[in-house]
Amino acid sequence: MLQTARLLVFLMLAFAWRLQPGTALAETGPGEATYAELKSNILERRLVLAKQWKGNTMGAAAMDELSEELTASIRELAGHWIGSSWGRGLPQSGKPGEGKINCGTFVGTLLRDVGFQVDVKKLQRLPSQGIIRSFVHGARITKLVGVPMPVFLAAVKDMGPGLFIIGLDQHVGLLLQTNTELRYFHSSIETGKVAHENAADAWTITSSRYRVVGKLLSKKNLRDWLRGNRIVVRKAK
Protein backbone atom coordinates (compact mmCIF):
# COMPACT_ATOMS: atom_id res chain seq x y z
CA MET A 1 0.00 0.00 0.00
CA LEU A 2 2.85 2.36 0.90
CA GLN A 3 4.68 1.56 -2.33
CA THR A 4 1.52 2.24 -4.34
CA ALA A 5 1.07 5.60 -2.63
CA ARG A 6 4.68 6.59 -3.33
CA LEU A 7 4.32 5.58 -6.96
CA LEU A 8 1.21 7.72 -7.31
CA VAL A 9 3.09 10.68 -5.83
CA PHE A 10 5.91 10.21 -8.33
CA LEU A 11 3.55 9.94 -11.30
CA MET A 12 1.77 13.14 -10.26
CA LEU A 13 5.11 14.95 -9.95
CA ALA A 14 6.32 13.65 -13.31
CA PHE A 15 3.09 14.75 -14.97
CA ALA A 16 3.21 18.16 -13.34
CA TRP A 17 6.78 18.79 -14.54
CA ARG A 18 6.47 17.23 -18.02
CA LEU A 19 8.31 19.61 -20.32
CA GLN A 20 6.08 21.88 -22.35
CA PRO A 21 6.93 25.15 -24.08
CA GLY A 22 7.24 27.85 -21.46
CA THR A 23 7.44 25.49 -18.47
CA ALA A 24 8.48 27.56 -15.45
CA LEU A 25 11.80 26.63 -13.92
CA ALA A 26 11.29 28.01 -10.43
CA GLU A 27 12.94 26.68 -7.30
CA THR A 28 11.27 23.92 -5.34
CA GLY A 29 8.80 25.41 -2.91
CA PRO A 30 7.56 24.44 0.57
CA GLY A 31 5.16 21.55 0.79
CA GLU A 32 6.59 19.60 -2.14
CA ALA A 33 8.20 16.17 -1.86
CA THR A 34 11.51 16.06 0.00
CA TYR A 35 14.71 15.15 -1.81
CA ALA A 36 14.82 11.74 -0.15
CA GLU A 37 11.19 11.07 -1.11
CA LEU A 38 11.88 12.01 -4.72
CA LYS A 39 14.85 9.65 -4.89
CA SER A 40 12.77 6.85 -3.40
CA ASN A 41 9.91 7.48 -5.82
CA ILE A 42 12.28 7.49 -8.80
CA LEU A 43 13.82 4.19 -7.71
CA GLU A 44 10.41 2.57 -7.34
CA ARG A 45 9.40 3.90 -10.74
CA ARG A 46 12.55 2.43 -12.30
CA LEU A 47 11.84 -0.98 -10.77
CA VAL A 48 8.29 -0.91 -12.12
CA LEU A 49 9.43 0.04 -15.63
CA ALA A 50 12.32 -2.44 -15.60
CA LYS A 51 9.85 -5.24 -14.89
CA GLN A 52 7.43 -3.92 -17.51
CA TRP A 53 10.07 -3.80 -20.27
CA LYS A 54 12.11 -6.86 -19.28
CA GLY A 55 12.58 -8.92 -22.43
CA ASN A 56 10.56 -6.45 -24.49
CA THR A 57 11.66 -3.86 -27.03
CA MET A 58 10.86 -0.29 -26.08
CA GLY A 59 9.51 1.62 -29.07
CA ALA A 60 10.42 5.17 -30.03
CA ALA A 61 7.30 6.67 -28.45
CA ALA A 62 7.92 4.90 -25.14
CA MET A 63 11.57 6.00 -25.15
CA ASP A 64 10.57 9.60 -25.79
CA GLU A 65 8.10 9.43 -22.91
CA LEU A 66 10.69 7.95 -20.56
CA SER A 67 13.24 10.58 -21.63
CA GLU A 68 10.78 13.35 -20.79
CA GLU A 69 9.99 11.74 -17.45
CA LEU A 70 13.66 11.44 -16.47
CA THR A 71 14.35 15.01 -17.58
CA ALA A 72 11.49 16.21 -15.41
CA SER A 73 12.83 14.18 -12.49
CA ILE A 74 16.35 15.62 -12.84
CA ARG A 75 14.92 19.11 -13.00
CA GLU A 76 12.89 18.41 -9.86
CA LEU A 77 15.94 17.09 -8.03
CA ALA A 78 18.05 20.05 -9.19
CA GLY A 79 15.45 22.45 -7.80
CA HIS A 80 16.22 21.25 -4.28
CA TRP A 81 19.92 22.15 -4.72
CA ILE A 82 19.37 25.79 -5.76
CA GLY A 83 21.15 28.03 -3.24
CA SER A 84 23.38 25.26 -1.82
CA SER A 85 27.00 26.30 -1.33
CA TRP A 86 29.68 25.77 -3.95
CA GLY A 87 33.09 24.65 -2.73
CA ARG A 88 36.19 22.62 -3.53
CA GLY A 89 37.81 19.98 -1.35
CA LEU A 90 36.47 17.26 0.91
CA PRO A 91 33.96 16.42 2.08
CA GLN A 92 31.52 17.03 -0.76
CA SER A 93 27.84 17.17 0.10
CA GLY A 94 25.33 14.53 -0.94
CA LYS A 95 22.34 16.39 0.46
CA PRO A 96 20.90 19.75 -0.66
CA GLY A 97 21.47 22.66 1.72
CA GLU A 98 24.25 20.95 3.64
CA GLY A 99 27.99 21.40 3.24
CA LYS A 100 29.49 22.30 -0.11
CA ILE A 101 29.42 20.84 -3.62
CA ASN A 102 31.63 21.49 -6.64
CA CYS A 103 30.47 21.52 -10.25
CA GLY A 104 31.48 17.96 -11.15
CA THR A 105 30.04 16.48 -7.97
CA PHE A 106 26.78 18.37 -8.59
CA VAL A 107 26.37 16.90 -12.08
CA GLY A 108 27.35 13.40 -10.96
CA THR A 109 25.11 13.50 -7.89
CA LEU A 110 22.04 14.48 -9.89
CA LEU A 111 22.64 11.69 -12.42
CA ARG A 112 23.23 9.17 -9.65
CA ASP A 113 20.20 10.28 -7.66
CA VAL A 114 17.93 9.97 -10.69
CA GLY A 115 18.98 6.33 -10.89
CA PHE A 116 22.18 5.99 -12.95
CA GLN A 117 24.71 3.66 -11.33
CA VAL A 118 27.82 5.84 -11.37
CA ASP A 119 30.77 6.43 -9.03
CA VAL A 120 30.39 10.15 -8.34
CA LYS A 121 33.75 10.47 -6.55
CA LYS A 122 35.58 9.03 -9.55
CA LEU A 123 33.48 10.98 -12.05
CA GLN A 124 34.01 14.39 -10.44
CA ARG A 125 37.81 14.04 -10.67
CA LEU A 126 37.65 14.06 -14.47
CA PRO A 127 37.81 17.09 -16.76
CA SER A 128 34.41 17.97 -18.17
CA GLN A 129 34.94 16.09 -21.44
CA GLY A 130 35.61 12.90 -19.48
CA ILE A 131 32.35 13.37 -17.57
CA ILE A 132 30.50 13.82 -20.85
CA ARG A 133 32.16 10.80 -22.50
CA SER A 134 31.15 8.58 -19.59
CA PHE A 135 27.50 9.08 -20.56
CA VAL A 136 27.44 10.30 -24.17
CA HIS A 137 29.02 8.98 -27.35
CA GLY A 138 29.40 9.74 -31.05
CA ALA A 139 27.16 12.19 -32.84
CA ARG A 140 25.41 13.20 -29.60
CA ILE A 141 28.52 15.20 -28.64
CA THR A 142 29.17 18.63 -30.18
CA LYS A 143 32.48 20.40 -29.56
CA LEU A 144 32.79 24.11 -30.33
CA VAL A 145 36.00 25.98 -29.54
CA GLY A 146 36.42 29.73 -29.91
CA VAL A 147 33.09 30.34 -31.63
CA PRO A 148 30.76 33.28 -30.90
CA MET A 149 27.86 32.63 -28.52
CA PRO A 150 25.19 32.88 -31.26
CA VAL A 151 26.94 30.07 -33.16
CA PHE A 152 27.13 27.94 -30.02
CA LEU A 153 23.48 28.55 -29.11
CA ALA A 154 22.35 27.73 -32.65
CA ALA A 155 24.31 24.47 -32.58
CA VAL A 156 22.68 23.40 -29.31
CA LYS A 157 19.24 24.35 -30.62
CA ASP A 158 19.83 22.15 -33.66
CA MET A 159 20.37 19.20 -31.30
CA GLY A 160 16.73 19.52 -30.21
CA PRO A 161 14.96 19.69 -26.83
CA GLY A 162 16.34 17.64 -24.00
CA LEU A 163 19.00 17.36 -21.32
CA PHE A 164 22.72 18.01 -21.92
CA ILE A 165 25.98 17.97 -20.02
CA ILE A 166 28.01 21.06 -20.89
CA GLY A 167 31.78 21.21 -20.47
CA LEU A 168 33.63 24.52 -20.34
CA ASP A 169 37.21 25.76 -19.82
CA GLN A 170 37.22 24.83 -16.12
CA HIS A 171 33.60 24.03 -15.38
CA VAL A 172 30.77 21.58 -16.03
CA GLY A 173 26.99 21.80 -15.68
CA LEU A 174 23.67 20.71 -17.13
CA LEU A 175 21.63 22.35 -19.86
CA LEU A 176 17.88 21.88 -20.16
CA GLN A 177 16.48 22.84 -23.55
CA THR A 178 12.76 23.21 -24.25
CA ASN A 179 11.13 24.59 -27.39
CA THR A 180 11.35 28.10 -25.95
CA GLU A 181 14.40 28.35 -23.70
CA LEU A 182 17.81 26.99 -22.72
CA ARG A 183 18.43 26.85 -18.96
CA TYR A 184 21.73 26.19 -17.24
CA PHE A 185 22.02 24.34 -13.90
CA HIS A 186 25.42 24.32 -12.18
CA SER A 187 27.33 24.77 -8.95
CA SER A 188 28.71 28.22 -9.66
CA ILE A 189 32.17 29.43 -8.70
CA GLU A 190 31.00 32.92 -9.70
CA THR A 191 28.14 33.17 -7.20
CA GLY A 192 29.36 30.55 -4.71
CA LYS A 193 25.97 28.82 -4.96
CA VAL A 194 24.12 26.21 -6.99
CA ALA A 195 22.11 28.18 -9.52
CA HIS A 196 19.98 27.99 -12.62
CA GLU A 197 20.00 30.73 -15.22
CA ASN A 198 19.45 31.60 -18.85
CA ALA A 199 22.32 29.89 -20.69
CA ALA A 200 22.74 32.76 -23.15
CA ASP A 201 23.58 35.15 -20.29
CA ALA A 202 25.60 32.83 -18.03
CA TRP A 203 29.10 34.19 -17.42
CA THR A 204 30.79 30.78 -17.15
CA ILE A 205 29.44 29.93 -20.63
CA THR A 206 29.91 33.29 -22.36
CA SER A 207 33.46 33.71 -21.03
CA SER A 208 34.60 30.19 -21.94
CA ARG A 209 36.56 29.54 -25.13
CA TYR A 210 36.06 25.78 -24.89
CA ARG A 211 32.47 24.52 -25.06
CA VAL A 212 31.39 20.91 -25.54
CA VAL A 213 27.89 19.53 -25.05
CA GLY A 214 26.67 15.96 -24.90
CA LYS A 215 22.99 15.13 -25.25
CA LEU A 216 21.85 12.71 -22.56
CA LEU A 217 19.12 10.09 -22.49
CA SER A 218 20.01 8.19 -25.62
CA LYS A 219 18.66 4.69 -26.19
CA LYS A 220 21.76 3.33 -24.42
CA ASN A 221 21.31 5.72 -21.48
CA LEU A 222 17.70 4.63 -21.06
CA ARG A 223 18.65 0.96 -21.24
CA ASP A 224 21.42 1.45 -18.67
CA TRP A 225 18.98 3.28 -16.40
CA LEU A 226 16.28 0.61 -16.69
CA ARG A 227 18.67 -2.28 -16.11
CA GLY A 228 20.76 -0.58 -13.43
CA ASN A 229 23.92 -1.05 -15.52
CA ARG A 230 27.11 0.37 -14.07
CA ILE A 231 28.30 3.50 -15.94
CA VAL A 232 31.94 3.18 -16.93
CA VAL A 233 33.78 6.36 -15.95
CA ARG A 234 35.95 7.24 -18.94
CA LYS A 235 38.96 9.52 -19.34
CA ALA A 236 38.82 12.45 -21.75
CA LYS A 237 40.55 11.91 -25.08
mmCIF file of C-alpha atoms in Angstrom:
data_model
loop_
_atom_site.group_PDB
_atom_site.id
_atom_site.type_symbol
_atom_site.label_atom_id
_atom_site.label_comp_id
_atom_site.label_asym_id
_atom_site.label_seq_id
_atom_site.Cartn_x
_atom_site.Cartn_y
_atom_site.Cartn_z
ATOM 1 C CA MET A 1 0.000 0.000 0.000
ATOM 2 C CA LEU A 2 2.845 2.364 0.903
ATOM 3 C CA GLN A 3 4.681 1.563 -2.331
ATOM 4 C CA THR A 4 1.521 2.242 -4.338
ATOM 5 C CA ALA A 5 1.072 5.604 -2.632
ATOM 6 C CA ARG A 6 4.678 6.589 -3.328
ATOM 7 C CA LEU A 7 4.324 5.583 -6.957
ATOM 8 C CA LEU A 8 1.208 7.720 -7.312
ATOM 9 C CA VAL A 9 3.093 10.684 -5.833
ATOM 10 C CA PHE A 10 5.912 10.208 -8.331
ATOM 11 C CA LEU A 11 3.552 9.945 -11.297
ATOM 12 C CA MET A 12 1.774 13.138 -10.257
ATOM 13 C CA LEU A 13 5.108 14.953 -9.955
ATOM 14 C CA ALA A 14 6.318 13.652 -13.305
ATOM 15 C CA PHE A 15 3.088 14.752 -14.966
ATOM 16 C CA ALA A 16 3.212 18.163 -13.335
ATOM 17 C CA TRP A 17 6.783 18.792 -14.543
ATOM 18 C CA ARG A 18 6.472 17.231 -18.015
ATOM 19 C CA LEU A 19 8.308 19.608 -20.319
ATOM 20 C CA GLN A 20 6.078 21.884 -22.352
ATOM 21 C CA PRO A 21 6.926 25.153 -24.080
ATOM 22 C CA GLY A 22 7.243 27.853 -21.460
ATOM 23 C CA THR A 23 7.444 25.491 -18.471
ATOM 24 C CA ALA A 24 8.476 27.564 -15.447
ATOM 25 C CA LEU A 25 11.803 26.634 -13.922
ATOM 26 C CA ALA A 26 11.288 28.005 -10.434
ATOM 27 C CA GLU A 27 12.939 26.678 -7.300
ATOM 28 C CA THR A 28 11.269 23.916 -5.344
ATOM 29 C CA GLY A 29 8.796 25.414 -2.906
ATOM 30 C CA PRO A 30 7.563 24.444 0.566
ATOM 31 C CA GLY A 31 5.155 21.548 0.793
ATOM 32 C CA GLU A 32 6.587 19.600 -2.145
ATOM 33 C CA ALA A 33 8.197 16.168 -1.863
ATOM 34 C CA THR A 34 11.509 16.065 -0.003
ATOM 35 C CA TYR A 35 14.708 15.147 -1.814
ATOM 36 C CA ALA A 36 14.817 11.737 -0.149
ATOM 37 C CA GLU A 37 11.191 11.072 -1.114
ATOM 38 C CA LEU A 38 11.878 12.009 -4.723
ATOM 39 C CA LYS A 39 14.854 9.649 -4.888
ATOM 40 C CA SER A 40 12.768 6.847 -3.399
ATOM 41 C CA ASN A 41 9.909 7.482 -5.822
ATOM 42 C CA ILE A 42 12.277 7.485 -8.801
ATOM 43 C CA LEU A 43 13.823 4.189 -7.706
ATOM 44 C CA GLU A 44 10.409 2.566 -7.340
ATOM 45 C CA ARG A 45 9.401 3.901 -10.741
ATOM 46 C CA ARG A 46 12.551 2.433 -12.298
ATOM 47 C CA LEU A 47 11.845 -0.977 -10.773
ATOM 48 C CA VAL A 48 8.290 -0.914 -12.116
ATOM 49 C CA LEU A 49 9.426 0.037 -15.629
ATOM 50 C CA ALA A 50 12.316 -2.444 -15.605
ATOM 51 C CA LYS A 51 9.854 -5.236 -14.893
ATOM 52 C CA GLN A 52 7.429 -3.919 -17.510
ATOM 53 C CA TRP A 53 10.071 -3.796 -20.271
ATOM 54 C CA LYS A 54 12.107 -6.861 -19.284
ATOM 55 C CA GLY A 55 12.582 -8.922 -22.434
ATOM 56 C CA ASN A 56 10.557 -6.454 -24.495
ATOM 57 C CA THR A 57 11.661 -3.856 -27.033
ATOM 58 C CA MET A 58 10.858 -0.288 -26.075
ATOM 59 C CA GLY A 59 9.512 1.620 -29.071
ATOM 60 C CA ALA A 60 10.424 5.170 -30.027
ATOM 61 C CA ALA A 61 7.298 6.674 -28.453
ATOM 62 C CA ALA A 62 7.919 4.896 -25.145
ATOM 63 C CA MET A 63 11.571 5.996 -25.146
ATOM 64 C CA ASP A 64 10.574 9.602 -25.789
ATOM 65 C CA GLU A 65 8.099 9.434 -22.914
ATOM 66 C CA LEU A 66 10.693 7.950 -20.562
ATOM 67 C CA SER A 67 13.241 10.576 -21.628
ATOM 68 C CA GLU A 68 10.785 13.351 -20.788
ATOM 69 C CA GLU A 69 9.989 11.738 -17.453
ATOM 70 C CA LEU A 70 13.657 11.438 -16.474
ATOM 71 C CA THR A 71 14.352 15.009 -17.582
ATOM 72 C CA ALA A 72 11.487 16.214 -15.406
ATOM 73 C CA SER A 73 12.831 14.184 -12.486
ATOM 74 C CA ILE A 74 16.353 15.616 -12.839
ATOM 75 C CA ARG A 75 14.921 19.114 -13.003
ATOM 76 C CA GLU A 76 12.890 18.405 -9.859
ATOM 77 C CA LEU A 77 15.937 17.087 -8.029
ATOM 78 C CA ALA A 78 18.047 20.051 -9.191
ATOM 79 C CA GLY A 79 15.453 22.452 -7.802
ATOM 80 C CA HIS A 80 16.224 21.253 -4.284
ATOM 81 C CA TRP A 81 19.915 22.149 -4.717
ATOM 82 C CA ILE A 82 19.367 25.786 -5.758
ATOM 83 C CA GLY A 83 21.153 28.028 -3.237
ATOM 84 C CA SER A 84 23.375 25.256 -1.824
ATOM 85 C CA SER A 85 26.999 26.295 -1.328
ATOM 86 C CA TRP A 86 29.681 25.768 -3.954
ATOM 87 C CA GLY A 87 33.093 24.651 -2.732
ATOM 88 C CA ARG A 88 36.194 22.620 -3.532
ATOM 89 C CA GLY A 89 37.811 19.977 -1.352
ATOM 90 C CA LEU A 90 36.475 17.263 0.908
ATOM 91 C CA PRO A 91 33.962 16.417 2.084
ATOM 92 C CA GLN A 92 31.524 17.028 -0.761
ATOM 93 C CA SER A 93 27.837 17.169 0.098
ATOM 94 C CA GLY A 94 25.333 14.533 -0.935
ATOM 95 C CA LYS A 95 22.343 16.392 0.461
ATOM 96 C CA PRO A 96 20.897 19.750 -0.659
ATOM 97 C CA GLY A 97 21.472 22.662 1.718
ATOM 98 C CA GLU A 98 24.247 20.954 3.643
ATOM 99 C CA GLY A 99 27.988 21.402 3.242
ATOM 100 C CA LYS A 100 29.491 22.301 -0.112
ATOM 101 C CA ILE A 101 29.422 20.838 -3.617
ATOM 102 C CA ASN A 102 31.629 21.492 -6.637
ATOM 103 C CA CYS A 103 30.470 21.522 -10.248
ATOM 104 C CA GLY A 104 31.482 17.956 -11.146
ATOM 105 C CA THR A 105 30.036 16.479 -7.971
ATOM 106 C CA PHE A 106 26.782 18.372 -8.594
ATOM 107 C CA VAL A 107 26.372 16.896 -12.081
ATOM 108 C CA GLY A 108 27.350 13.403 -10.958
ATOM 109 C CA THR A 109 25.113 13.504 -7.888
ATOM 110 C CA LEU A 110 22.040 14.475 -9.894
ATOM 111 C CA LEU A 111 22.637 11.685 -12.420
ATOM 112 C CA ARG A 112 23.234 9.174 -9.646
ATOM 113 C CA ASP A 113 20.197 10.279 -7.656
ATOM 114 C CA VAL A 114 17.930 9.970 -10.693
ATOM 115 C CA GLY A 115 18.981 6.329 -10.890
ATOM 116 C CA PHE A 116 22.176 5.989 -12.947
ATOM 117 C CA GLN A 117 24.711 3.657 -11.325
ATOM 118 C CA VAL A 118 27.819 5.839 -11.368
ATOM 119 C CA ASP A 119 30.766 6.430 -9.034
ATOM 120 C CA VAL A 120 30.391 10.154 -8.342
ATOM 121 C CA LYS A 121 33.745 10.471 -6.545
ATOM 122 C CA LYS A 122 35.577 9.032 -9.548
ATOM 123 C CA LEU A 123 33.485 10.981 -12.053
ATOM 124 C CA GLN A 124 34.014 14.389 -10.441
ATOM 125 C CA ARG A 125 37.809 14.037 -10.666
ATOM 126 C CA LEU A 126 37.654 14.065 -14.470
ATOM 127 C CA PRO A 127 37.814 17.094 -16.760
ATOM 128 C CA SER A 128 34.415 17.973 -18.175
ATOM 129 C CA GLN A 129 34.941 16.093 -21.436
ATOM 130 C CA GLY A 130 35.610 12.900 -19.483
ATOM 131 C CA ILE A 131 32.352 13.372 -17.566
ATOM 132 C CA ILE A 132 30.503 13.823 -20.855
ATOM 133 C CA ARG A 133 32.159 10.804 -22.504
ATOM 134 C CA SER A 134 31.155 8.579 -19.589
ATOM 135 C CA PHE A 135 27.500 9.082 -20.561
ATOM 136 C CA VAL A 136 27.436 10.297 -24.165
ATOM 137 C CA HIS A 137 29.017 8.983 -27.355
ATOM 138 C CA GLY A 138 29.398 9.736 -31.049
ATOM 139 C CA ALA A 139 27.158 12.194 -32.836
ATOM 140 C CA ARG A 140 25.409 13.204 -29.603
ATOM 141 C CA ILE A 141 28.525 15.202 -28.641
ATOM 142 C CA THR A 142 29.168 18.626 -30.183
ATOM 143 C CA LYS A 143 32.475 20.399 -29.561
ATOM 144 C CA LEU A 144 32.790 24.105 -30.329
ATOM 145 C CA VAL A 145 35.997 25.976 -29.543
ATOM 146 C CA GLY A 146 36.425 29.729 -29.909
ATOM 147 C CA VAL A 147 33.093 30.337 -31.628
ATOM 148 C CA PRO A 148 30.764 33.285 -30.898
ATOM 149 C CA MET A 149 27.863 32.634 -28.522
ATOM 150 C CA PRO A 150 25.191 32.881 -31.262
ATOM 151 C CA VAL A 151 26.935 30.074 -33.159
ATOM 152 C CA PHE A 152 27.129 27.945 -30.018
ATOM 153 C CA LEU A 153 23.477 28.545 -29.106
ATOM 154 C CA ALA A 154 22.352 27.726 -32.645
ATOM 155 C CA ALA A 155 24.314 24.467 -32.584
ATOM 156 C CA VAL A 156 22.682 23.402 -29.310
ATOM 157 C CA LYS A 157 19.244 24.354 -30.622
ATOM 158 C CA ASP A 158 19.830 22.150 -33.661
ATOM 159 C CA MET A 159 20.372 19.201 -31.299
ATOM 160 C CA GLY A 160 16.731 19.516 -30.206
ATOM 161 C CA PRO A 161 14.963 19.685 -26.833
ATOM 162 C CA GLY A 162 16.339 17.641 -23.997
ATOM 163 C CA LEU A 163 18.997 17.360 -21.325
ATOM 164 C CA PHE A 164 22.716 18.008 -21.922
ATOM 165 C CA ILE A 165 25.981 17.968 -20.018
ATOM 166 C CA ILE A 166 28.012 21.063 -20.892
ATOM 167 C CA GLY A 167 31.780 21.212 -20.465
ATOM 168 C CA LEU A 168 33.632 24.523 -20.338
ATOM 169 C CA ASP A 169 37.206 25.756 -19.817
ATOM 170 C CA GLN A 170 37.215 24.825 -16.121
ATOM 171 C CA HIS A 171 33.597 24.035 -15.382
ATOM 172 C CA VAL A 172 30.765 21.576 -16.025
ATOM 173 C CA GLY A 173 26.989 21.804 -15.678
ATOM 174 C CA LEU A 174 23.672 20.706 -17.125
ATOM 175 C CA LEU A 175 21.632 22.351 -19.865
ATOM 176 C CA LEU A 176 17.880 21.876 -20.163
ATOM 177 C CA GLN A 177 16.480 22.843 -23.546
ATOM 178 C CA THR A 178 12.765 23.209 -24.253
ATOM 179 C CA ASN A 179 11.132 24.591 -27.393
ATOM 180 C CA THR A 180 11.350 28.103 -25.955
ATOM 181 C CA GLU A 181 14.404 28.353 -23.697
ATOM 182 C CA LEU A 182 17.812 26.989 -22.716
ATOM 183 C CA ARG A 183 18.425 26.851 -18.957
ATOM 184 C CA TYR A 184 21.729 26.186 -17.241
ATOM 185 C CA PHE A 185 22.019 24.335 -13.902
ATOM 186 C CA HIS A 186 25.416 24.323 -12.180
ATOM 187 C CA SER A 187 27.334 24.766 -8.955
ATOM 188 C CA SER A 188 28.707 28.217 -9.662
ATOM 189 C CA ILE A 189 32.173 29.428 -8.702
ATOM 190 C CA GLU A 190 31.003 32.923 -9.704
ATOM 191 C CA THR A 191 28.136 33.165 -7.196
ATOM 192 C CA GLY A 192 29.360 30.548 -4.711
ATOM 193 C CA LYS A 193 25.967 28.817 -4.955
ATOM 194 C CA VAL A 194 24.116 26.210 -6.987
ATOM 195 C CA ALA A 195 22.110 28.179 -9.524
ATOM 196 C CA HIS A 196 19.978 27.986 -12.624
ATOM 197 C CA GLU A 197 20.001 30.734 -15.218
ATOM 198 C CA ASN A 198 19.452 31.600 -18.849
ATOM 199 C CA ALA A 199 22.321 29.891 -20.693
ATOM 200 C CA ALA A 200 22.743 32.765 -23.152
ATOM 201 C CA ASP A 201 23.575 35.155 -20.294
ATOM 202 C CA ALA A 202 25.605 32.833 -18.034
ATOM 203 C CA TRP A 203 29.099 34.192 -17.420
ATOM 204 C CA THR A 204 30.786 30.783 -17.155
ATOM 205 C CA ILE A 205 29.439 29.928 -20.632
ATOM 206 C CA THR A 206 29.908 33.291 -22.357
ATOM 207 C CA SER A 207 33.465 33.713 -21.029
ATOM 208 C CA SER A 208 34.600 30.189 -21.940
ATOM 209 C CA ARG A 209 36.557 29.543 -25.135
ATOM 210 C CA TYR A 210 36.056 25.782 -24.887
ATOM 211 C CA ARG A 211 32.474 24.516 -25.058
ATOM 212 C CA VAL A 212 31.389 20.914 -25.535
ATOM 213 C CA VAL A 213 27.890 19.529 -25.050
ATOM 214 C CA GLY A 214 26.674 15.957 -24.904
ATOM 215 C CA LYS A 215 22.989 15.130 -25.249
ATOM 216 C CA LEU A 216 21.851 12.711 -22.564
ATOM 217 C CA LEU A 217 19.119 10.089 -22.492
ATOM 218 C CA SER A 218 20.007 8.186 -25.621
ATOM 219 C CA LYS A 219 18.661 4.690 -26.191
ATOM 220 C CA LYS A 220 21.762 3.331 -24.423
ATOM 221 C CA ASN A 221 21.306 5.722 -21.476
ATOM 222 C CA LEU A 222 17.701 4.626 -21.056
ATOM 223 C CA ARG A 223 18.647 0.956 -21.244
ATOM 224 C CA ASP A 224 21.418 1.453 -18.668
ATOM 225 C CA TRP A 225 18.977 3.282 -16.396
ATOM 226 C CA LEU A 226 16.279 0.610 -16.685
ATOM 227 C CA ARG A 227 18.674 -2.281 -16.113
ATOM 228 C CA GLY A 228 20.760 -0.583 -13.434
ATOM 229 C CA ASN A 229 23.923 -1.047 -15.518
ATOM 230 C CA ARG A 230 27.111 0.374 -14.074
ATOM 231 C CA ILE A 231 28.295 3.504 -15.937
ATOM 232 C CA VAL A 232 31.937 3.177 -16.935
ATOM 233 C CA VAL A 233 33.784 6.360 -15.952
ATOM 234 C CA ARG A 234 35.951 7.238 -18.942
ATOM 235 C CA LYS A 235 38.960 9.517 -19.338
ATOM 236 C CA ALA A 236 38.824 12.453 -21.746
ATOM 237 C CA LYS A 237 40.546 11.906 -25.084
#
